[in-house]
Amino acid sequence: MQRRNRWLGAGILALASAVALTACGTGFNSGSGSASGTGLTSSKKPLTVLIGSSGPAETTAVTSAVASWSKSSGTGAKVLAASNLDQQMAQGFASGKPADVFYLGTGALAGYASSGDLLAYGDKLSNKSDFYPSLVKSFTYNGKFYCAPKDFSTLQLVINKSLWQAAGLTNADIPTTWDQLESVAKKLTTGGVVGLSMNGQYERMGAFMVEAGGNLMNADSSKATADSSANVTALTFVKKLLNEGVMKYASAVGEGDGGQALGAGKAAMTVEGNWVTGELSSDFPTVKYTVAPLPSGPAGKGTLVYSNCWGIAKDSPNQAAALKLVEQLTGAKQQLAFSKAFGVLPSIQSAASAWKSANPALVPFLDGATYAQGVPASKGSAAVLTDFDSKLATLATSDPKTILAAVQKNLQATIQ
Amino acid sequence: MTTLASRASSGRRHHDGINRGQARSGWLFTAPTLILLGLFLVIPIFMALWVSVSDWNGNGSPFTSAVNFVGLKNFGSVLAGDGLAEQNFGESLRNNAWYVILVVPLQTILSLFLAVMVNRQVLRGRGIFRTAFYFPSVTSSVAITVLWLFLFSQSGAINNVLSWVGINGPNWFNEPSGIIQDGLAGLGVKSGPVFLTGNSFLGVSWWDWIGGPSVAMTALIFMAIFTTSGTFMLLFIAALQNLSGEVQEAAMVDGANGWQRFRFVTLPQLRPTLFTVLTLGLIGGWQIFDQIYTGTQGGPAGTTTSPAYLSYSTAFQSQNWGQGAAIGFLVFIIIVLFTILQRFVLRDRKVSKRRMRLYQLKPKPQELPTGGDA
């Protein structure tokens, strides 16, 4: 009797909770805001902007930019710096109340877009044609241009000036081909210094694949091309440098990344993005460096491009205002201000000449936009890249073809 | 909670009015906890169970008509997909299995040893030692992880100390090679036999399964032993202080030496505590997450991922919610199986004949196991 009562109680509890849950379930989806003529929702509700900030400089710059827009437009807006962007976005989408505007990386686009979380507003942007075409491609999913590129970064060759001069090299020796890269790396490798050092991962060495005419996927990440002969050529070249001892991974010289290896004087050259300038000036203010374009491979110039965009949530009750805010934030004036504050490259072509005259030493990074390629962006490709990176750690002793075949199989699985 | 409620009326007649009132107030008093547990534990578990068999994509509630039941598809791709999901799960199981195999016995032995030491009456300043050993347990695991990252860096304190004795320490948290494979490589075995490298289970070759924890994972294993031994030491001290002195004295009178008293008198009496410590250690070991999240993020080369971390990253980073929940339930099943197995191994048994002989009165005193006066 007692036992049955207990089960009865448990049953009632379970039933009640199920009822409560379904009640929540319907509550999740109650949309608000009315659709206006443009097909965008519009209301008086204030906007929330969720950013994955690199530090106080970026948070301050974005906050003041959004505040000034809010003042001129009359729409309230507040900026939240996420401590864990992925997690906070996921919570927002699951609850049906996401941030209206947020940072969105290329790797996360496909996942959220296929789940129907995002507003594909790219074609509604008034400054759409101003963005670099390679960036627009990075944020196109299933033929739709989803979101406005916020800014971007490319990889180039960074050289430690004093080590370069100590090896008796001049500006005329800056390598423009793989063979020249190999020969200067040999000259620069001495007792405690390795000629070339970078992170042992696709996110750096992929630049060599592009220079050889390959990449892991095609431009809109709809086809895996990892096992192409161009990629094998690129990895074979890197493997050769590793085995000759003229190149070492940053971890092998005891540093966290190529920039630190260069700054600490353990490497004379590294392949890094434009963020390295901030790292070098804060951690190694006395180290002098030169930025040169990456040397051309068998297929000419090449590098990788990284970018974030301003995502707008489909569930946002005020999409029209969000679009206006994004147009303002991606305008030339605002992007140049962001660039000054935290060292990113403006994503629009009309800001290029002003940026180049302000940053003459870093011009190769911006020039990279014209020949750079993006990284794979299909849903689940991030996990494949992590696995690829772990295999690249032992590239010196393994077969590039075998590694690339496994990547091909895994990438193919992400688009099926 | 329910035991309390049932105890209120057990062994009595249910029609008794007073007792019925007792049962009712029993439920009333336990209701707040029951509701809280139900709301924050039971219901989320059933929600996660539903997600693990659905195709929910993270948009809106998982309980709408747009979300479909997909059966065991998520479990299938983790356990047999022949893809990256299976390989990642296999690797995380391998990492965590080595972690548990090393951490649980070592921390149990160490904590028991520490407890016996600080429980000795002769030891001066026992309070200081007790506090010192317990201190790592009350420190936040995030703080200790950060400390560990510094200690075990390439040019950190550990490698400095190792260099005094001529050892060139590894780059701990960047070294993905398994320590058993490293040891074999030191003996000249660079690659495994074909029957081990050629065959695989869950996408990981047998050679890699037996390769041991990576150097990075070994550093995390040291950390786990360092932090949790204090907690379990406390449990052992409490148990030791509950043991009656008379049994010890009786053993002394029987002529048992120090080790014999510990092995045959103290240890058997600690069996319930031992079970608690092993079970808690096992459960904690299979749930390792925060050290990885703050310390290594699964790297280097995925050798410090655990199923718990993989579940998180699959759901929140790769947005495969169903698969992430499925991994969570697989961990749950593993923990339950191991706890049952352990309960079976540590069950109260009849004393075996071999053991019985030790306790039987012998005609001649010199036949005691290893004689000697106390």
Short mmCIF file of N, CA, C and O in Angstrom, two decimals, chain A residues 147-225:
data_model
loop_
_atom_site.label_atom_id
_atom_site.label_comp_id
_atom_site.label_asym_id
_atom_site.label_seq_id
_atom_site.Cartn_x
_atom_site.Cartn_y
_atom_site.Cartn_z
N CYS A 147 25.40 37.53 -43.64
CA CYS A 147 25.67 38.61 -42.69
C CYS A 147 26.87 39.44 -43.14
O CYS A 147 27.72 38.95 -43.88
N ALA A 148 26.93 40.66 -42.65
CA ALA A 148 27.95 41.61 -43.09
C ALA A 148 29.29 41.32 -42.42
O ALA A 148 29.37 41.29 -41.19
N PRO A 149 30.36 41.12 -43.20
CA PRO A 149 31.68 40.90 -42.60
C PRO A 149 32.06 42.08 -41.72
O PRO A 149 31.96 43.23 -42.13
N LYS A 150 32.48 41.76 -40.52
CA LYS A 150 32.79 42.79 -39.52
C LYS A 150 34.16 43.40 -39.80
O LYS A 150 34.36 44.60 -39.77
N ASP A 151 35.13 42.53 -40.05
CA ASP A 151 36.50 42.92 -40.32
C ASP A 151 37.19 41.64 -40.73
O ASP A 151 36.52 40.60 -40.85
N PHE A 152 38.48 41.63 -40.95
CA PHE A 152 39.12 40.37 -41.32
C PHE A 152 40.60 40.41 -40.96
O PHE A 152 41.14 41.44 -40.56
N SER A 153 41.23 39.26 -41.10
CA SER A 153 42.66 39.13 -40.87
C SER A 153 43.22 38.19 -41.94
O SER A 153 42.52 37.27 -42.36
N THR A 154 44.44 38.44 -42.37
CA THR A 154 45.10 37.49 -43.27
C THR A 154 46.44 37.11 -42.66
O THR A 154 46.93 37.77 -41.75
N LEU A 155 47.02 36.04 -43.20
CA LEU A 155 48.35 35.59 -42.76
C LEU A 155 49.40 36.13 -43.70
O LEU A 155 49.18 36.18 -44.91
N GLN A 156 50.54 36.57 -43.17
CA GLN A 156 51.67 36.95 -44.00
C GLN A 156 52.95 36.54 -43.29
O GLN A 156 52.91 36.02 -42.18
N LEU A 157 54.07 36.82 -43.95
CA LEU A 157 55.36 36.45 -43.40
C LEU A 157 55.87 37.59 -42.51
O LEU A 157 55.97 38.73 -42.97
N VAL A 158 56.17 37.29 -41.26
CA VAL A 158 56.68 38.30 -40.34
C VAL A 158 58.15 37.97 -40.05
O VAL A 158 58.48 36.82 -39.76
N ILE A 159 59.02 38.98 -40.15
CA ILE A 159 60.46 38.75 -40.05
C ILE A 159 61.04 39.56 -38.89
O ILE A 159 60.74 40.76 -38.75
N ASN A 160 61.85 38.92 -38.08
CA ASN A 160 62.57 39.61 -37.01
C ASN A 160 63.78 40.32 -37.61
O ASN A 160 64.71 39.70 -38.10
N LYS A 161 63.76 41.66 -37.57
CA LYS A 161 64.75 42.46 -38.29
C LYS A 161 66.17 42.21 -37.80
O LYS A 161 67.11 42.07 -38.62
N SER A 162 66.38 42.17 -36.49
CA SER A 162 67.77 42.08 -36.01
C SER A 162 68.37 40.72 -36.35
O SER A 162 69.54 40.62 -36.71
N LEU A 163 67.55 39.64 -36.25
CA LEU A 163 68.07 38.32 -36.63
C LEU A 163 68.35 38.27 -38.13
O LEU A 163 69.29 37.62 -38.59
N TRP A 164 67.51 38.95 -38.88
CA TRP A 164 67.66 38.99 -40.33
C TRP A 164 68.99 39.66 -40.71
O TRP A 164 69.75 39.15 -41.53
N GLN A 165 69.24 40.81 -40.06
CA GLN A 165 70.49 41.53 -40.38
C GLN A 165 71.70 40.78 -39.86
O GLN A 165 72.76 40.77 -40.49
N ALA A 166 71.54 40.12 -38.70
CA ALA A 166 72.66 39.37 -38.14
C ALA A 166 73.11 38.26 -39.08
O ALA A 166 74.29 37.87 -39.09
N ALA A 167 72.16 37.73 -39.88
CA ALA A 167 72.52 36.68 -40.82
C ALA A 167 73.06 37.25 -42.12
O ALA A 167 73.30 36.51 -43.09
N GLY A 168 73.25 38.59 -42.17
CA GLY A 168 73.81 39.22 -43.36
C GLY A 168 72.82 39.36 -44.50
O GLY A 168 73.20 39.45 -45.66
N LEU A 169 71.51 39.38 -44.16
CA LEU A 169 70.50 39.48 -45.22
C LEU A 169 69.99 40.91 -45.32
O LEU A 169 70.00 41.67 -44.34
N THR A 170 69.55 41.30 -46.51
CA THR A 170 69.02 42.64 -46.73
C THR A 170 67.59 42.53 -47.25
O THR A 170 67.06 41.43 -47.44
N ASN A 171 66.99 43.70 -47.50
CA ASN A 171 65.62 43.71 -48.02
C ASN A 171 65.50 42.99 -49.35
O ASN A 171 64.45 42.46 -49.69
N ALA A 172 66.58 42.97 -50.11
CA ALA A 172 66.56 42.32 -51.42
C ALA A 172 66.43 40.81 -51.27
O ALA A 172 66.06 40.11 -52.21
N ASP A 173 66.74 40.29 -50.06
CA ASP A 173 66.69 38.83 -49.87
C ASP A 173 65.32 38.33 -49.42
O ASP A 173 65.15 37.13 -49.21
N ILE A 174 64.36 39.23 -49.22
CA ILE A 174 63.04 38.79 -48.75
C ILE A 174 62.47 37.81 -49.76
O ILE A 174 62.39 38.10 -50.95
N PRO A 175 62.12 36.59 -49.30
CA PRO A 175 61.79 35.51 -50.24
C PRO A 175 60.48 35.77 -50.98
O PRO A 175 59.50 36.23 -50.38
N THR A 176 60.48 35.48 -52.26
CA THR A 176 59.25 35.57 -53.03
C THR A 176 58.84 34.22 -53.61
O THR A 176 57.79 34.10 -54.22
N THR A 177 59.70 33.21 -53.45
CA THR A 177 59.32 31.87 -53.89
C THR A 177 59.63 30.88 -52.76
O THR A 177 60.33 31.22 -51.81
N TRP A 178 59.10 29.66 -52.89
CA TRP A 178 59.34 28.64 -51.87
C TRP A 178 60.84 28.33 -51.76
O TRP A 178 61.37 28.15 -50.66
N ASP A 179 61.51 28.27 -52.94
CA ASP A 179 62.95 27.94 -52.91
C ASP A 179 63.73 28.99 -52.14
O ASP A 179 64.61 28.67 -51.33
N GLN A 180 63.37 30.27 -52.38
CA GLN A 180 64.05 31.34 -51.64
C GLN A 180 63.74 31.28 -50.16
O GLN A 180 64.61 31.51 -49.32
N LEU A 181 62.49 30.91 -49.84
CA LEU A 181 62.11 30.79 -48.44
C LEU A 181 62.99 29.73 -47.76
O LEU A 181 63.51 29.93 -46.65
N GLU A 182 63.16 28.62 -48.47
CA GLU A 182 63.96 27.54 -47.91
C GLU A 182 65.42 27.98 -47.71
O GLU A 182 66.02 27.72 -46.66
N SER A 183 65.96 28.70 -48.70
CA SER A 183 67.38 29.05 -48.59
C SER A 183 67.62 30.12 -47.50
O SER A 183 68.60 30.04 -46.77
N VAL A 184 66.68 31.11 -47.37
CA VAL A 184 66.91 32.07 -46.28
C VAL A 184 66.68 31.43 -44.92
O VAL A 184 67.36 31.75 -43.94
N ALA A 185 65.74 30.48 -44.86
CA ALA A 185 65.49 29.79 -43.59
C ALA A 185 66.76 29.05 -43.16
O ALA A 185 67.11 29.02 -41.98
N LYS A 186 67.46 28.47 -44.15
CA LYS A 186 68.72 27.77 -43.84
C LYS A 186 69.75 28.75 -43.30
O LYS A 186 70.46 28.46 -42.32
N LYS A 187 69.84 29.92 -43.96
CA LYS A 187 70.83 30.90 -43.53
C LYS A 187 70.51 31.43 -42.14
O LYS A 187 71.41 31.75 -41.35
N LEU A 188 69.21 31.53 -41.83
CA LEU A 188 68.82 32.12 -40.55
C LEU A 188 68.91 31.13 -39.39
O LEU A 188 68.89 31.52 -38.23
N THR A 189 68.97 29.83 -39.71
CA THR A 189 69.01 28.83 -38.65
C THR A 189 70.42 28.72 -38.08
O THR A 189 71.36 28.35 -38.78
N THR A 190 70.54 29.12 -36.82
CA THR A 190 71.83 28.99 -36.14
C THR A 190 71.57 28.31 -34.81
O THR A 190 70.43 27.92 -34.53
N GLY A 191 72.59 28.22 -33.97
CA GLY A 191 72.47 27.54 -32.68
C GLY A 191 71.12 27.62 -32.01
O GLY A 191 70.36 26.66 -31.98
N GLY A 192 70.78 28.80 -31.48
CA GLY A 192 69.54 28.91 -30.71
C GLY A 192 68.36 29.43 -31.50
O GLY A 192 67.29 29.63 -30.94
N VAL A 193 68.56 29.68 -32.79
CA VAL A 193 67.50 30.30 -33.59
C VAL A 193 67.12 29.36 -34.72
O VAL A 193 67.98 28.78 -35.38
N VAL A 194 65.81 29.21 -34.93
CA VAL A 194 65.35 28.45 -36.08
C VAL A 194 64.86 29.45 -37.12
O VAL A 194 64.34 30.51 -36.79
N GLY A 195 65.10 29.13 -38.41
CA GLY A 195 64.78 30.08 -39.47
C GLY A 195 63.31 30.44 -39.51
O GLY A 195 62.94 31.61 -39.55
N LEU A 196 62.45 29.41 -39.48
CA LEU A 196 61.00 29.63 -39.63
C LEU A 196 60.28 28.86 -38.54
O LEU A 196 60.59 27.70 -38.28
N SER A 197 59.32 29.52 -37.89
CA SER A 197 58.53 28.84 -36.86
C SER A 197 57.09 29.30 -36.97
O SER A 197 56.83 30.47 -37.26
N MET A 198 56.18 28.39 -36.79
CA MET A 198 54.76 28.75 -36.77
C MET A 198 54.00 27.68 -36.02
O MET A 198 54.56 26.65 -35.67
N ASN A 199 52.73 27.95 -35.73
CA ASN A 199 51.91 26.95 -35.07
C ASN A 199 51.73 25.76 -36.01
O ASN A 199 51.51 25.95 -37.20
N GLY A 200 51.83 24.58 -35.47
CA GLY A 200 51.70 23.38 -36.30
C GLY A 200 50.27 23.04 -36.58
O GLY A 200 49.79 22.00 -36.17
N GLN A 201 49.56 23.93 -37.25
CA GLN A 201 48.15 23.68 -37.49
C GLN A 201 47.75 24.20 -38.88
O GLN A 201 48.42 25.04 -39.46
N TYR A 202 46.60 23.68 -39.34
CA TYR A 202 46.11 24.08 -40.66
C TYR A 202 45.94 25.58 -40.74
O TYR A 202 46.19 26.19 -41.79
N GLU A 203 45.54 26.21 -39.64
CA GLU A 203 45.24 27.65 -39.66
C GLU A 203 46.45 28.51 -39.99
O GLU A 203 46.32 29.71 -40.18
N ARG A 204 47.65 27.92 -40.04
CA ARG A 204 48.83 28.63 -40.54
C ARG A 204 49.34 27.97 -41.81
O ARG A 204 49.58 28.62 -42.80
N MET A 205 49.53 26.65 -41.75
CA MET A 205 50.16 25.96 -42.87
C MET A 205 49.23 25.85 -44.07
O MET A 205 49.68 25.58 -45.18
N GLY A 206 47.92 26.09 -43.85
CA GLY A 206 46.99 26.08 -44.96
C GLY A 206 47.36 27.12 -46.02
O GLY A 206 47.02 26.95 -47.19
N ALA A 207 48.06 28.18 -45.61
CA ALA A 207 48.49 29.19 -46.58
C ALA A 207 49.34 28.56 -47.68
O ALA A 207 49.23 28.92 -48.85
N PHE A 208 50.18 27.58 -47.30
CA PHE A 208 51.01 26.91 -48.30
C PHE A 208 50.15 26.12 -49.28
O PHE A 208 50.47 26.00 -50.45
N MET A 209 49.04 25.56 -48.78
CA MET A 209 48.13 24.83 -49.67
C MET A 209 47.56 25.77 -50.73
O MET A 209 47.47 25.42 -51.90
N VAL A 210 47.16 26.97 -50.28
CA VAL A 210 46.59 27.93 -51.24
C VAL A 210 47.66 28.34 -52.25
O VAL A 210 47.39 28.45 -53.45
N GLU A 211 48.90 28.53 -51.77
CA GLU A 211 49.98 28.91 -52.69
C GLU A 211 50.26 27.81 -53.70
O GLU A 211 50.69 28.07 -54.82
N ALA A 212 50.00 26.56 -53.31
CA ALA A 212 50.20 25.45 -54.25
C ALA A 212 48.99 25.25 -55.14
O ALA A 212 49.00 24.38 -56.02
N GLY A 213 47.93 26.02 -54.92
CA GLY A 213 46.75 25.91 -55.76
C GLY A 213 45.66 25.04 -55.16
O GLY A 213 44.69 24.69 -55.85
N GLY A 214 45.78 24.68 -53.90
CA GLY A 214 44.76 23.84 -53.28
C GLY A 214 44.11 24.52 -52.10
O GLY A 214 44.33 25.70 -51.85
N ASN A 215 43.31 23.80 -51.39
CA ASN A 215 42.75 24.17 -50.08
C ASN A 215 41.90 22.99 -49.67
O ASN A 215 41.68 22.07 -50.46
N LEU A 216 41.44 22.99 -48.44
CA LEU A 216 40.71 21.80 -47.97
C LEU A 216 39.33 21.68 -48.60
O LEU A 216 38.85 20.59 -48.85
N MET A 217 38.69 22.83 -48.85
CA MET A 217 37.35 22.79 -49.47
C MET A 217 37.28 23.88 -50.53
O MET A 217 38.10 24.78 -50.57
N ASN A 218 36.25 23.80 -51.36
CA ASN A 218 36.09 24.87 -52.35
C ASN A 218 35.57 26.13 -51.66
O ASN A 218 35.29 26.13 -50.46
N ALA A 219 35.43 27.23 -52.43
CA ALA A 219 35.23 28.54 -51.81
C ALA A 219 33.99 28.61 -50.94
O ALA A 219 34.01 29.24 -49.88
N ASP A 220 32.87 27.98 -51.34
CA ASP A 220 31.67 28.08 -50.51
C ASP A 220 31.46 26.83 -49.66
O ASP A 220 30.34 26.57 -49.20
N SER A 221 32.54 26.07 -49.44
CA SER A 221 32.51 24.92 -48.54
C SER A 221 31.42 23.92 -48.89
O SER A 221 30.75 23.36 -48.03
N SER A 222 31.20 23.70 -50.19
CA SER A 222 30.20 22.72 -50.60
C SER A 222 30.85 21.43 -51.10
O SER A 222 30.16 20.47 -51.41
N LYS A 223 32.19 21.43 -51.21
CA LYS A 223 32.87 20.25 -51.73
C LYS A 223 34.22 20.12 -51.05
O LYS A 223 34.93 21.10 -50.88
N ALA A 224 34.56 18.90 -50.63
CA ALA A 224 35.85 18.67 -49.99
C ALA A 224 36.91 18.42 -51.05
O ALA A 224 36.70 17.64 -51.97
N THR A 225 38.03 19.15 -50.95
CA THR A 225 39.11 19.00 -51.94
C THR A 225 40.42 18.72 -51.23
O THR A 225 41.49 19.08 -51.71
#
